[in-house]
Amino acid sequence: GAAGRTPLPRPERPVSLRGGLAELRRIGEQTDDPRGRAQAATMLAELVRLDLPTTRAADPARWWGLAEPTRAGTPWRPPDEPVALSGSAVEQITDCPLRWFLGREARGGRASTSAQSFGSIVHALAADTVVRGEDPDPDALAERLDRVWHRLDHQAAWLSEREREEAHRALVRFARWHRDNPRRPLAAEHEFRVEVVVGGQPVTIRGTMDRVEVDEQGRYHVVDFKTGKSLPSGRDLAAHAQLGVYQVAIEHGALASLGVEEARSGGAELVQLRHPAGARDQEAPKVQRQPAPTDEPFFALDLLARSARVVREERLVARPEEQRRCRTCDFRDVCPAITGPTIGGVQ
């Protein structure tokens, strides 16, 4: 531009008819100025009267989120059958019922990422160790990892190399943990399905446990391998829904297919393969343990009852209190807690 002139800033919205329409809608929906709202409504009405494909979205009747709530004639789950829940479903419903529905039921989440494929490979190699019945060799595990690593879809070569090194370190930590673990592995990738009655209603718990082990006292432990970058706090761990549901399942027959009719849970744990045990011990993973149930009512029973009630009542509430999860949610753009008071029939 000419000398001495301040360059124009980047436009706050796209300089297009679509961008202008969106700005008018925002003013009409959110402004507290009656005059500004009336002016926006007038301009939107003029656009509607043009009746062009590019201006029809100006009609409020077409705005998604303004329709009255509707209910389907068919319930989500057959009313005469137990509600089926997995440990991860209970965890997601507890965190945010709306996010659970949009991701698990409506299947509206993003496609699998390379990070999820990272976890799948490491889990498969960890499970194979139990199947083989031999102590894992870190070098052999790394070699097997390298044979399939090229199949992952990384966006850049440097990212692929960095993640491959992380996966190697995760396998070294797994091998160390396996070698030092005093318990006897009983099964890997153990699928189960049990029925319990919680809150006066039958619930079917189903899922797959990464690993089941038995200690010297004959107590059974569930191990869940984690390859993510985040760590739950100590307070979150004590109330970790997925681990708690696994422990409930253990004590309600989840190991019957393994020949264990009556089992007492000895606790559950997360083995964080991306995270070292400490600054001075980089080759062992951080292990986060959840205590076994006591004589007091176990917290996971209440979570199961509340989750089953959410499904039965079909009431989806957005829970924005957990800001850390909200920042990474796939559904921020349609969340009523972020974009407005109501969207569709969801509250």
Short mmCIF file of C-alpha atoms in Angstrom, two decimals:
data_model
loop_
_atom_site.label_atom_id
_atom_site.label_comp_id
_atom_site.label_asym_id
_atom_site.label_seq_id
_atom_site.Cartn_x
_atom_site.Cartn_y
_atom_site.Cartn_z
CA GLY A 1 0.00 0.00 0.00
CA ALA A 2 0.99 3.69 -0.05
CA ALA A 3 3.65 4.89 2.38
CA GLY A 4 2.29 5.84 5.80
CA ARG A 5 -0.97 3.88 5.43
CA THR A 6 -1.84 1.16 7.91
CA PRO A 7 -2.47 -2.12 6.10
CA LEU A 8 -6.01 -3.42 6.28
CA PRO A 9 -6.48 -6.28 8.79
CA ARG A 10 -7.71 -9.69 7.78
CA PRO A 11 -11.55 -9.71 7.46
CA GLU A 12 -13.39 -11.11 10.46
CA ARG A 13 -15.57 -13.18 8.14
CA PRO A 14 -15.34 -14.43 4.53
CA VAL A 15 -15.98 -11.62 2.04
CA SER A 16 -18.76 -13.44 0.23
CA LEU A 17 -22.53 -13.74 0.18
CA ARG A 18 -22.30 -16.84 2.38
CA GLY A 19 -20.09 -14.96 4.86
CA GLY A 20 -22.42 -11.96 4.95
CA LEU A 21 -25.43 -14.20 5.47
CA ALA A 22 -23.71 -15.96 8.35
CA GLU A 23 -22.91 -12.61 9.96
CA LEU A 24 -26.53 -11.48 9.67
CA ARG A 25 -27.69 -14.73 11.24
CA ARG A 26 -25.24 -14.25 14.11
CA ILE A 27 -26.51 -10.73 14.74
CA GLY A 28 -30.12 -11.83 14.55
CA GLU A 29 -29.60 -14.68 17.01
CA GLN A 30 -27.15 -13.20 19.49
CA THR A 31 -27.26 -9.39 19.59
CA ASP A 32 -28.97 -7.67 22.52
CA ASP A 33 -29.54 -4.49 20.49
CA PRO A 34 -33.20 -4.48 19.29
CA ARG A 35 -32.37 -2.04 16.50
CA GLY A 36 -29.48 -4.13 15.22
CA ARG A 37 -31.60 -7.27 15.37
CA ALA A 38 -34.42 -5.60 13.43
CA GLN A 39 -32.02 -4.40 10.74
CA ALA A 40 -30.52 -7.88 10.41
CA ALA A 41 -34.01 -9.39 10.15
CA THR A 42 -34.96 -6.91 7.41
CA MET A 43 -31.88 -7.72 5.32
CA LEU A 44 -32.41 -11.46 5.80
CA ALA A 45 -36.00 -11.09 4.64
CA GLU A 46 -34.81 -9.28 1.49
CA LEU A 47 -32.41 -12.16 0.77
CA VAL A 48 -35.20 -14.71 1.26
CA ARG A 49 -37.39 -12.87 -1.25
CA LEU A 50 -34.69 -13.26 -3.91
CA ASP A 51 -35.39 -17.03 -3.76
CA LEU A 52 -31.98 -17.99 -5.14
CA PRO A 53 -30.12 -21.20 -4.25
CA THR A 54 -27.43 -19.09 -2.56
CA THR A 55 -29.90 -17.07 -0.46
CA ARG A 56 -32.39 -19.70 0.71
CA ALA A 57 -30.33 -20.32 3.84
CA ALA A 58 -31.42 -16.86 5.02
CA ASP A 59 -34.88 -18.26 5.78
CA PRO A 60 -35.07 -19.03 9.55
CA ALA A 61 -37.30 -21.99 8.76
CA ARG A 62 -34.21 -23.67 7.31
CA TRP A 63 -31.95 -22.97 10.27
CA TRP A 64 -30.98 -26.17 11.95
CA GLY A 65 -31.51 -25.93 15.69
CA LEU A 66 -34.69 -23.85 15.69
CA ALA A 67 -37.14 -26.68 15.07
CA GLU A 68 -39.19 -28.00 17.97
CA PRO A 69 -37.81 -31.13 19.64
CA THR A 70 -39.07 -34.39 18.18
CA ARG A 71 -39.06 -37.95 19.48
CA ALA A 72 -38.74 -41.12 17.45
CA GLY A 73 -41.54 -43.62 17.69
CA THR A 74 -39.05 -46.43 18.32
CA PRO A 75 -36.86 -46.38 21.45
CA TRP A 76 -33.10 -46.70 21.10
CA ARG A 77 -33.11 -49.98 23.00
CA PRO A 78 -35.86 -52.65 23.20
CA PRO A 79 -37.72 -51.88 26.44
CA ASP A 80 -37.98 -55.58 27.35
CA GLU A 81 -34.22 -56.23 27.12
CA PRO A 82 -31.34 -55.18 29.38
CA VAL A 83 -29.42 -52.08 28.35
CA ALA A 84 -26.05 -53.17 26.91
CA LEU A 85 -23.08 -51.03 27.94
CA SER A 86 -19.32 -51.31 27.68
CA GLY A 87 -16.78 -49.83 30.04
CA SER A 88 -15.81 -47.18 27.51
CA ALA A 89 -19.49 -46.31 26.89
CA VAL A 90 -20.06 -45.78 30.61
CA GLU A 91 -16.97 -43.58 30.73
CA GLN A 92 -18.18 -41.49 27.78
CA ILE A 93 -21.75 -41.18 29.07
CA THR A 94 -20.43 -40.14 32.47
CA ASP A 95 -18.23 -37.47 30.87
CA CYS A 96 -20.81 -36.15 28.38
CA PRO A 97 -23.95 -38.01 27.21
CA LEU A 98 -24.23 -35.82 24.11
CA ARG A 99 -20.68 -36.57 22.99
CA TRP A 100 -21.28 -40.28 23.56
CA PHE A 101 -24.42 -40.24 21.43
CA LEU A 102 -22.96 -38.27 18.54
CA GLY A 103 -19.79 -40.35 18.48
CA ARG A 104 -20.95 -43.88 19.37
CA GLU A 105 -24.61 -44.02 18.42
CA ALA A 106 -24.76 -41.57 15.49
CA ARG A 107 -21.19 -42.47 14.43
CA GLY A 108 -20.43 -38.86 13.66
CA GLY A 109 -16.84 -38.80 14.91
CA ARG A 110 -13.73 -38.40 12.83
CA ALA A 111 -12.15 -41.36 11.08
CA SER A 112 -9.42 -43.34 12.80
CA THR A 113 -6.13 -41.52 13.13
CA SER A 114 -2.55 -42.70 12.92
CA ALA A 115 -2.37 -42.31 16.71
CA GLN A 116 -5.17 -44.87 17.08
CA SER A 117 -3.36 -47.20 14.67
CA PHE A 118 -0.24 -46.75 16.81
CA GLY A 119 -2.22 -48.02 19.78
CA SER A 120 -3.74 -50.93 17.86
CA ILE A 121 -0.33 -52.23 16.81
CA VAL A 122 1.16 -51.96 20.29
CA HIS A 123 -1.90 -53.67 21.79
CA ALA A 124 -1.68 -56.50 19.26
CA LEU A 125 2.00 -57.12 20.04
CA ALA A 126 1.29 -57.04 23.78
CA ALA A 127 -1.54 -59.57 23.39
CA ASP A 128 0.62 -61.84 21.25
CA THR A 129 3.10 -62.07 24.12
CA VAL A 130 0.47 -63.82 26.24
CA VAL A 131 -0.56 -66.08 23.36
CA ARG A 132 3.06 -67.12 22.77
CA GLY A 133 3.64 -67.67 26.47
CA GLU A 134 7.18 -66.30 26.36
CA ASP A 135 9.01 -63.27 27.68
CA PRO A 136 9.01 -60.50 25.07
CA ASP A 137 12.28 -59.44 23.51
CA PRO A 138 12.33 -55.67 22.83
CA ASP A 139 14.43 -56.04 19.68
CA ALA A 140 12.13 -58.72 18.26
CA LEU A 141 9.07 -56.60 19.06
CA ALA A 142 10.66 -53.58 17.35
CA GLU A 143 11.43 -55.66 14.27
CA ARG A 144 7.82 -56.85 14.05
CA LEU A 145 6.63 -53.27 14.50
CA ASP A 146 8.83 -52.05 11.64
CA ARG A 147 7.41 -54.67 9.29
CA VAL A 148 3.92 -53.14 9.50
CA TRP A 149 4.67 -49.51 10.34
CA HIS A 150 4.65 -48.36 6.71
CA ARG A 151 0.96 -49.25 6.48
CA LEU A 152 0.01 -46.37 8.76
CA ASP A 153 -1.13 -43.17 7.10
CA HIS A 154 1.11 -40.44 8.48
CA GLN A 155 0.86 -36.95 7.03
CA ALA A 156 4.62 -36.41 6.94
CA ALA A 157 7.77 -38.53 6.97
CA TRP A 158 9.17 -36.74 10.02
CA LEU A 159 5.96 -37.42 11.94
CA SER A 160 6.07 -41.10 10.99
CA GLU A 161 9.66 -41.38 12.18
CA ARG A 162 8.95 -39.62 15.45
CA GLU A 163 5.94 -41.83 16.18
CA ARG A 164 7.88 -44.97 15.25
CA GLU A 165 10.52 -44.06 17.83
CA GLU A 166 7.76 -43.50 20.40
CA ALA A 167 6.31 -46.91 19.56
CA HIS A 168 9.73 -48.53 20.02
CA ARG A 169 10.05 -46.91 23.44
CA ALA A 170 6.53 -48.07 24.34
CA LEU A 171 7.46 -51.66 23.49
CA VAL A 172 10.64 -51.45 25.57
CA ARG A 173 8.54 -50.30 28.52
CA PHE A 174 6.02 -53.07 27.91
CA ALA A 175 8.76 -55.72 27.87
CA ARG A 176 10.21 -54.38 31.12
CA TRP A 177 6.78 -54.26 32.78
CA HIS A 178 5.96 -57.78 31.65
CA ARG A 179 9.26 -59.13 32.95
CA ASP A 180 8.92 -57.46 36.37
CA ASN A 181 5.21 -58.20 36.83
CA PRO A 182 4.75 -60.79 39.63
CA ARG A 183 1.25 -61.81 38.59
CA ARG A 184 0.45 -64.65 36.18
CA PRO A 185 -1.24 -63.64 32.91
CA LEU A 186 -4.48 -65.52 32.36
CA ALA A 187 -5.78 -64.05 29.09
CA ALA A 188 -5.24 -61.24 26.59
CA GLU A 189 -7.93 -59.43 24.59
CA HIS A 190 -10.51 -61.27 26.70
CA GLU A 191 -14.05 -60.76 25.41
CA PHE A 192 -16.84 -60.97 27.97
CA ARG A 193 -20.57 -60.45 28.40
CA VAL A 194 -22.31 -60.52 31.78
CA GLU A 195 -25.60 -59.33 33.23
CA VAL A 196 -25.98 -57.35 36.44
CA VAL A 197 -28.87 -55.59 38.13
CA VAL A 198 -28.11 -52.01 39.14
CA GLY A 199 -30.59 -49.45 40.40
CA GLY A 200 -33.35 -52.00 39.98
CA GLN A 201 -32.73 -52.42 36.25
CA PRO A 202 -30.91 -55.17 34.32
CA VAL A 203 -27.75 -54.15 32.47
CA THR A 204 -25.56 -56.19 30.16
CA ILE A 205 -21.87 -55.37 30.45
CA ARG A 206 -19.81 -56.33 27.43
CA GLY A 207 -16.38 -55.56 26.14
CA THR A 208 -12.79 -56.70 25.84
CA MET A 209 -10.14 -56.59 28.55
CA ASP A 210 -6.59 -55.99 27.33
CA ARG A 211 -5.22 -58.42 29.88
CA VAL A 212 -6.43 -60.48 32.86
CA GLU A 213 -4.00 -61.68 35.53
CA VAL A 214 -4.14 -63.59 38.81
CA ASP A 215 -1.97 -62.91 41.86
CA GLU A 216 -0.66 -65.21 44.61
CA GLN A 217 -3.78 -64.61 46.72
CA GLY A 218 -6.04 -65.82 43.91
CA ARG A 219 -7.37 -62.35 43.13
CA TYR A 220 -7.92 -61.29 39.55
CA HIS A 221 -6.63 -58.06 38.05
CA VAL A 222 -7.55 -56.22 34.85
CA VAL A 223 -4.79 -54.40 32.98
CA ASP A 224 -5.60 -51.73 30.41
CA PHE A 225 -2.68 -50.64 28.21
CA LYS A 226 -2.70 -46.98 27.24
CA THR A 227 -0.72 -45.39 24.42
CA GLY A 228 -2.21 -41.89 24.59
CA LYS A 229 -0.43 -38.73 25.66
CA SER A 230 -2.78 -37.70 28.49
CA LEU A 231 -2.71 -39.03 32.05
CA PRO A 232 -5.64 -39.11 34.49
CA SER A 233 -5.05 -37.49 37.85
CA GLY A 234 -5.07 -39.48 41.07
CA ARG A 235 -8.59 -38.30 41.83
CA ASP A 236 -9.80 -39.25 38.35
CA LEU A 237 -8.15 -42.65 38.61
CA ALA A 238 -10.03 -43.60 41.77
CA ALA A 239 -13.29 -42.96 39.89
CA HIS A 240 -12.09 -44.20 36.48
CA ALA A 241 -15.29 -45.54 34.94
CA GLN A 242 -13.84 -48.09 32.53
CA LEU A 243 -11.60 -49.71 35.13
CA GLY A 244 -14.46 -49.73 37.64
CA VAL A 245 -16.83 -51.41 35.18
CA TYR A 246 -14.17 -54.04 34.44
CA GLN A 247 -13.94 -54.81 38.15
CA VAL A 248 -17.71 -55.15 38.41
CA ALA A 249 -17.65 -57.52 35.44
CA ILE A 250 -14.89 -59.62 37.04
CA GLU A 251 -17.04 -60.19 40.13
CA HIS A 252 -20.15 -61.00 38.07
CA GLY A 253 -18.84 -63.85 35.92
CA ALA A 254 -16.74 -62.23 33.19
CA LEU A 255 -14.08 -64.93 33.61
CA ALA A 256 -16.46 -67.91 33.38
CA SER A 257 -15.28 -68.68 29.84
CA LEU A 258 -11.76 -69.02 31.27
CA GLY A 259 -12.92 -71.64 33.77
CA VAL A 260 -13.19 -69.20 36.70
CA GLU A 261 -16.72 -69.35 38.08
CA GLU A 262 -16.28 -67.14 41.13
CA ALA A 263 -13.68 -64.40 41.01
CA ARG A 264 -12.67 -61.68 43.42
CA SER A 265 -11.18 -58.57 41.91
CA GLY A 266 -7.81 -57.48 43.20
CA GLY A 267 -7.91 -54.10 41.48
CA ALA A 268 -7.35 -52.73 38.01
CA GLU A 269 -4.64 -50.62 36.48
CA LEU A 270 -3.64 -48.46 33.55
CA VAL A 271 -0.19 -49.19 32.14
CA GLN A 272 0.87 -45.98 30.41
CA LEU A 273 3.27 -47.17 27.73
CA ARG A 274 4.01 -43.68 26.39
CA HIS A 275 4.99 -42.40 29.82
CA PRO A 276 8.05 -43.51 31.80
CA ALA A 277 7.79 -44.49 35.46
CA GLY A 278 10.00 -41.53 36.35
CA ALA A 279 12.79 -39.26 35.23
CA ARG A 280 15.38 -41.80 36.38
CA ASP A 281 13.62 -44.82 34.95
CA GLN A 282 12.72 -44.23 31.30
CA GLU A 283 12.46 -47.93 30.39
CA ALA A 284 9.56 -48.80 32.72
CA PRO A 285 6.01 -47.52 32.16
CA LYS A 286 4.00 -45.45 34.57
CA VAL A 287 1.40 -47.68 36.25
CA GLN A 288 -1.77 -46.15 37.67
CA ARG A 289 -3.76 -48.45 39.96
CA GLN A 290 -7.39 -48.43 41.01
CA PRO A 291 -8.16 -50.22 44.30
CA ALA A 292 -10.37 -53.27 44.46
CA PRO A 293 -14.01 -52.97 45.61
CA THR A 294 -14.55 -52.98 49.38
CA ASP A 295 -17.61 -53.67 51.49
CA GLU A 296 -18.84 -50.17 50.69
CA PRO A 297 -21.05 -49.70 47.60
CA PHE A 298 -18.68 -49.64 44.66
CA PHE A 299 -18.81 -46.39 42.65
CA ALA A 300 -19.00 -48.16 39.28
CA LEU A 301 -22.38 -49.69 40.15
CA ASP A 302 -23.84 -46.20 40.45
CA LEU A 303 -22.22 -45.14 37.15
CA LEU A 304 -23.74 -48.18 35.42
CA ALA A 305 -27.18 -47.36 36.82
CA ARG A 306 -26.98 -43.71 35.76
CA SER A 307 -25.67 -44.58 32.30
CA ALA A 308 -28.46 -47.10 31.75
CA ARG A 309 -30.97 -44.46 32.82
CA VAL A 310 -29.56 -41.98 30.27
CA VAL A 311 -30.03 -44.55 27.52
CA ARG A 312 -33.53 -45.52 28.66
CA GLU A 313 -34.73 -41.93 29.01
CA GLU A 314 -32.92 -40.82 25.82
CA ARG A 315 -31.91 -37.57 27.49
CA LEU A 316 -28.68 -36.15 26.11
CA VAL A 317 -27.12 -33.45 28.24
CA ALA A 318 -23.96 -31.60 27.23
CA ARG A 319 -21.54 -31.38 30.14
CA PRO A 320 -19.00 -28.65 29.44
CA GLU A 321 -17.46 -28.72 32.92
CA GLU A 322 -14.57 -30.85 31.70
CA GLN A 323 -12.92 -28.15 29.57
CA ARG A 324 -9.90 -30.31 28.73
CA ARG A 325 -12.11 -32.78 26.87
CA CYS A 326 -14.23 -30.02 25.34
CA ARG A 327 -11.19 -28.54 23.62
CA THR A 328 -10.59 -31.78 21.70
CA CYS A 329 -14.24 -32.74 21.11
CA ASP A 330 -15.26 -33.53 17.53
CA PHE A 331 -18.65 -31.91 18.11
CA ARG A 332 -17.81 -28.43 19.39
CA ASP A 333 -19.54 -26.78 16.44
CA VAL A 334 -22.91 -28.39 17.26
CA CYS A 335 -22.68 -28.45 21.05
CA PRO A 336 -25.48 -26.43 22.69
CA ALA A 337 -23.22 -25.67 25.66
CA ILE A 338 -20.91 -23.80 23.27
CA THR A 339 -23.09 -22.55 20.40
CA GLY A 340 -26.37 -21.81 22.15
CA PRO A 341 -29.01 -22.98 24.60
CA THR A 342 -30.59 -25.68 22.41
CA ILE A 343 -29.84 -27.52 19.21
CA GLY A 344 -32.56 -29.68 17.69
CA GLY A 345 -34.11 -31.67 20.51
CA VAL A 346 -30.89 -31.95 22.45
CA GLN A 347 -30.55 -30.03 25.72
#
